[in-house]
């Protein structure tokens, strides 16, 4: 059966409904042994990805690179705002048509939200959105919701009936917006929105959560919001996104989640997620690193999921999702790590 | 039969005579199905290209990347003027000898015209010029003349006997100089040079066109120059190449080619080319985008030709031009584009 | 037999003893025909290297790229200090854990010496040090000592009993420190340290050379130091590493090694090495280029050794050092260089 994503752009998390998520998750599961080096495949050999990052995002770019390469494909990349043609007055439309002509698929990131659609409309090959300004970051949303499934699965829990906390900068945090949209596909959970005043979730997204049947409540105290919760999706306050004039308003007593707080208020089998990077500098209001070795901390399993999730999207768009198993073999090399 | 380009540097469009163009064009034709993803090959597997761009040119770099990768090779790239060894006082000669030692072939671009020869002389592997300052850009010239052949072929025309317009900034436009040199290999065409005063084609190139048997005439009005022509090679005015003091002199009423003008004065089956990027900002004197969907506009078929043309050069230099067919198979993935 | 380096980090030249060097050298020898394009292998196909250069070092980066690609692997790279997550307050520890999760092995370079250990401790895959500030550059040290072996081997000499000169900036030159440590594994040579006053070798390294049984002597005149020597490891004075206040002190009459001086004082079959880049700008105190065509000049054989030495490390760490021969075949392409 041909994937619904074959030949499609992946531009917005709104393209995913529950059955789409099911389809993708099953492909992700099959990508995991290739992503971690237990198997290798050449299913995309001959294919070339254009990795076009007009805004810096090293982590996301490396993750896309690894995903495409692990499927056997090659990656040609450009980074930064120095695309020389655009400096010379070229339209995004021309860039999309010309550069798209070199590749079989493109990953595109741009600081201006509208650039994505212009690029994708002009490109003759499928385009995957790697973040368009304040807009969408659909692959991050996918890896987040995939991780929730996996973590809840291990704990015999479901989104329905659970208590999920979205915490931190809910106003400017693009990843939390996209995740909230995907959570709206489900229902019957308790969703708590915990943020400093001034950094609340946009009303339209809050409404969407309510309309889908979730019980939504608002907190400004992290401790109160986390009480007896099953999962927290913590985000850092991205100071650079906040207008200078507003910053004084956003002060809050404490927005630090550490082991002491988690032990005190959250369930024993709770899950702590974070889109990363987290701010580990002194005085930051963010997730502490004092419980990184604890199984409740899912943040690195979450970031590890980025590679197989992106592999799954590449596989579906390029029509090889059913070739993964039969094209996979053991590599000659061994991925081990021995400490001296 | 071994290609005349085997093991050779590709530094200047002056290296190509008519029989060389014939040889290259026939290899390009065989590269097209691989370039567009209908076939894949591993003919260059194991080979590593050094992609050394000491001057920004994203489009050209990505096109070379795609070309080498589609032949099954790997690409190691550096960009910008920050080559750290050169900052420390290293000569181009040392850079060429050392870096050339890592790779099987190098692509080199540098803002200083003379750096190319110094690098190529020191390198122990073949070097392809991807643009050396005001000097040459031979792969662009090749894809331009290849496109003229293809477009004229579809229209049952030949260069001989046709009316070809070179328009825009003929003084500083490196691509138009290289194309004019290749056109000088042919003869018996009418060549019209249309530019603002002050941006005329250098006399030595104009003489070369005349000496080769072309009828050459000079225009400053775009409308008059285009009248009844078969093909126009339009270039943008690269303001950054014009000394500030001269700019006032270069003003012209209008140097915009749009659908209205093309309909009014050019032949119905005319061909419109452009090396791209074109300047789509307001007030630009360049090719308009108001007829991009028209078959007369060959600019994207032209840019698409960049990949197979560069593949053909790689194949000839590395001696695999006769291995292309037998090494090609259908890829497992499918390159499709479905709009939602 | 499994390599002692399987799954290990390669962080310091102190990890190598004589039997380790023997093991590596024998793998390097088997990598040479793959490095120079006589053979190709797919032994690392499916593996992805993270090439993480947080400090510019184009030459070293390209050499690691070429090494991994020639073994059949893929490389995902980032360069410069602009790793966007770190700008947002991310710790090196988080970067190491997250980015390490994408790849099978990482190459890491950072201007701050301590960042390496933090990164490597957090990474779940092996890390190879490509230079950590004033600290170590173990792959450079390996290619240097490998080159000494090869050059002495051709001349029927051994380190034991020979006269080896370390010359130039012995205080700040990281490569000379690492090489001196490896020379300390041997003994019974005459080691001469020749530098301007103020740029002497740190005492701790000098003591290590003496303790290992070498006869060590100090010179400030290059001519005197080179007299009747078998090998000179020349380094440039890296002015950027010298505090401004000290520079006046470091003046010396001449620290230029050219053909005239080599002919006058060194043995006829002497070896001249240099870690490169050398400073070829006017007035530089460095190795002259006036005898580059002379067989005594080993500097390019030395830089060429960088690729097979790094291949050998990748092969040992990833456990494929015994698969190199059986996985190697002749490539379809031919690496030739014909001058026009």
PDB file of C-alpha atoms in Angstrom, chain A residues 6-9 15 42-48 52 74-79 82-85 88-91 93-94 97-99 101-104 120-127 317-320 323 327, chain B residues 34-37 39-41 56-63 65-66 69-70 73 109 236 238 240 276-281 289 292 299-301 303-304 306-307 310 331-340:
ATOM      1  CA  UNK A   6       4.488   9.628  -1.040  1.00  0.00           C
ATOM      2  CA  UNK A   7       5.641  12.612  -3.055  1.00  0.00           C
ATOM      3  CA  UNK A   8       4.119  15.014  -0.516  1.00  0.00           C
ATOM      4  CA  UNK A   9       5.592  18.038   1.170  1.00  0.00           C
ATOM      5  CA  UNK A  15      -1.082  17.337   7.964  1.00  0.00           C
ATOM      6  CA  UNK A  42      21.116   1.169   0.917  1.00  0.00           C
ATOM      7  CA  UNK A  43      17.463   1.786   0.144  1.00  0.00           C
ATOM      8  CA  UNK A  44      18.042   5.450  -0.781  1.00  0.00           C
ATOM      9  CA  UNK A  45      21.326   4.897  -2.614  1.00  0.00           C
ATOM     10  CA  UNK A  46      21.516   7.256  -5.570  1.00  0.00           C
ATOM     11  CA  UNK A  47      19.170   9.782  -3.950  1.00  0.00           C
ATOM     12  CA  UNK A  48      20.460  13.257  -3.063  1.00  0.00           C
ATOM     13  CA  UNK A  52      18.934  24.087   2.950  1.00  0.00           C
ATOM     14  CA  UNK A  74      23.793  11.515   0.004  1.00  0.00           C
ATOM     15  CA  UNK A  75      23.362  15.018   1.399  1.00  0.00           C
ATOM     16  CA  UNK A  76      24.375  18.357  -0.097  1.00  0.00           C
ATOM     17  CA  UNK A  77      24.054  21.172   2.397  1.00  0.00           C
ATOM     18  CA  UNK A  78      24.073  24.909   2.694  1.00  0.00           C
ATOM     19  CA  UNK A  79      23.820  26.873   5.906  1.00  0.00           C
ATOM     20  CA  UNK A  82      24.583  33.801   2.888  1.00  0.00           C
ATOM     21  CA  UNK A  83      22.894  32.066  -0.021  1.00  0.00           C
ATOM     22  CA  UNK A  84      24.707  34.147  -2.554  1.00  0.00           C
ATOM     23  CA  UNK A  85      21.944  34.231  -5.162  1.00  0.00           C
ATOM     24  CA  UNK A  88      21.839  39.327  -5.618  1.00  0.00           C
ATOM     25  CA  UNK A  89      18.080  39.893  -5.570  1.00  0.00           C
ATOM     26  CA  UNK A  90      16.872  36.385  -6.420  1.00  0.00           C
ATOM     27  CA  UNK A  91      13.348  35.529  -5.288  1.00  0.00           C
ATOM     28  CA  UNK A  93      10.591  31.232  -5.865  1.00  0.00           C
ATOM     29  CA  UNK A  94      13.549  31.145  -8.256  1.00  0.00           C
ATOM     30  CA  UNK A  97      12.762  26.050  -8.620  1.00  0.00           C
ATOM     31  CA  UNK A  98      16.487  26.041  -9.391  1.00  0.00           C
ATOM     32  CA  UNK A  99      17.802  24.286  -6.298  1.00  0.00           C
ATOM     33  CA  UNK A 101      16.058  20.857  -9.732  1.00  0.00           C
ATOM     34  CA  UNK A 102      19.326  19.484  -8.374  1.00  0.00           C
ATOM     35  CA  UNK A 103      17.891  17.166  -5.735  1.00  0.00           C
ATOM     36  CA  UNK A 104      15.324  14.419  -5.113  1.00  0.00           C
ATOM     37  CA  UNK A 120       7.788  24.591  -1.641  1.00  0.00           C
ATOM     38  CA  UNK A 121       5.397  25.854  -4.313  1.00  0.00           C
ATOM     39  CA  UNK A 122       8.284  26.515  -6.665  1.00  0.00           C
ATOM     40  CA  UNK A 123      10.169  23.277  -5.999  1.00  0.00           C
ATOM     41  CA  UNK A 124       9.561  20.324  -8.288  1.00  0.00           C
ATOM     42  CA  UNK A 125      10.576  17.898  -5.547  1.00  0.00           C
ATOM     43  CA  UNK A 126       9.035  17.343  -2.103  1.00  0.00           C
ATOM     44  CA  UNK A 127      10.044  19.738   0.660  1.00  0.00           C
ATOM     45  CA  UNK A 317       7.858  10.504   0.933  1.00  0.00           C
ATOM     46  CA  UNK A 318      10.280   8.646  -1.352  1.00  0.00           C
ATOM     47  CA  UNK A 319       8.186   5.482  -1.365  1.00  0.00           C
ATOM     48  CA  UNK A 320      10.571   3.003   0.233  1.00  0.00           C
ATOM     49  CA  UNK A 323      11.660  -1.852   1.425  1.00  0.00           C
ATOM     50  CA  UNK A 327      17.093  -4.013   2.175  1.00  0.00           C
TER      51      UNK A 327
ATOM     52  CA  UNK B  34      20.735   9.664 -13.804  1.00  0.00           C
ATOM     53  CA  UNK B  35      20.587  13.392 -13.052  1.00  0.00           C
ATOM     54  CA  UNK B  36      16.800  13.345 -12.885  1.00  0.00           C
ATOM     55  CA  UNK B  37      16.598  10.239 -10.712  1.00  0.00           C
ATOM     56  CA  UNK B  39      18.415   5.775 -12.937  1.00  0.00           C
ATOM     57  CA  UNK B  40      21.188   5.546 -10.384  1.00  0.00           C
ATOM     58  CA  UNK B  41      24.821   4.547 -10.721  1.00  0.00           C
ATOM     59  CA  UNK B  56      30.572  32.082  -2.095  1.00  0.00           C
ATOM     60  CA  UNK B  57      28.486  30.533  -4.871  1.00  0.00           C
ATOM     61  CA  UNK B  58      25.896  28.338  -3.274  1.00  0.00           C
ATOM     62  CA  UNK B  59      24.057  27.415  -6.444  1.00  0.00           C
ATOM     63  CA  UNK B  60      27.174  26.337  -8.335  1.00  0.00           C
ATOM     64  CA  UNK B  61      28.474  24.439  -5.335  1.00  0.00           C
ATOM     65  CA  UNK B  62      25.242  22.516  -4.783  1.00  0.00           C
ATOM     66  CA  UNK B  63      25.098  21.656  -8.474  1.00  0.00           C
ATOM     67  CA  UNK B  65      27.742  18.319  -5.198  1.00  0.00           C
ATOM     68  CA  UNK B  66      24.659  16.782  -6.781  1.00  0.00           C
ATOM     69  CA  UNK B  69      26.950  12.325  -5.641  1.00  0.00           C
ATOM     70  CA  UNK B  70      24.647  11.116  -8.436  1.00  0.00           C
ATOM     71  CA  UNK B  73      30.977   9.600  -5.252  1.00  0.00           C
ATOM     72  CA  UNK B 109      36.452  28.663  -6.936  1.00  0.00           C
ATOM     73  CA  UNK B 236      21.389  40.996 -14.965  1.00  0.00           C
ATOM     74  CA  UNK B 238      25.657  43.045 -11.448  1.00  0.00           C
ATOM     75  CA  UNK B 240      28.513  45.154  -7.283  1.00  0.00           C
ATOM     76  CA  UNK B 276      20.563  33.137 -13.121  1.00  0.00           C
ATOM     77  CA  UNK B 277      20.220  34.408 -10.524  1.00  0.00           C
ATOM     78  CA  UNK B 278      17.961  37.088 -11.923  1.00  0.00           C
ATOM     79  CA  UNK B 279      17.190  40.180  -9.914  1.00  0.00           C
ATOM     80  CA  UNK B 280      13.498  40.097  -8.968  1.00  0.00           C
ATOM     81  CA  UNK B 281      13.663  43.073  -6.629  1.00  0.00           C
ATOM     82  CA  UNK B 289       9.024  36.505 -14.031  1.00  0.00           C
ATOM     83  CA  UNK B 292       7.860  31.696 -16.352  1.00  0.00           C
ATOM     84  CA  UNK B 299      15.905  29.355 -17.910  1.00  0.00           C
ATOM     85  CA  UNK B 300      15.013  26.427 -15.663  1.00  0.00           C
ATOM     86  CA  UNK B 301      15.757  23.770 -18.279  1.00  0.00           C
ATOM     87  CA  UNK B 303      19.747  25.514 -14.782  1.00  0.00           C
ATOM     88  CA  UNK B 304      18.610  21.865 -14.667  1.00  0.00           C
ATOM     89  CA  UNK B 306      23.946  22.137 -14.781  1.00  0.00           C
ATOM     90  CA  UNK B 307      23.907  18.765 -13.044  1.00  0.00           C
ATOM     91  CA  UNK B 310      28.974  18.640 -14.560  1.00  0.00           C
ATOM     92  CA  UNK B 331      16.624   3.161  -7.882  1.00  0.00           C
ATOM     93  CA  UNK B 332      14.380   1.668  -5.211  1.00  0.00           C
ATOM     94  CA  UNK B 333      12.980   5.098  -4.401  1.00  0.00           C
ATOM     95  CA  UNK B 334      10.669   7.057  -6.625  1.00  0.00           C
ATOM     96  CA  UNK B 335      10.979  10.722  -7.373  1.00  0.00           C
ATOM     97  CA  UNK B 336       7.442  11.992  -7.542  1.00  0.00           C
ATOM     98  CA  UNK B 337       5.796  15.218  -6.517  1.00  0.00           C
ATOM     99  CA  UNK B 338       2.158  15.209  -5.495  1.00  0.00           C
ATOM    100  CA  UNK B 339       0.536  18.438  -4.469  1.00  0.00           C
ATOM    101  CA  UNK B 340      -1.890  18.195  -1.599  1.00  0.00           C
TER     102      UNK B 340
END
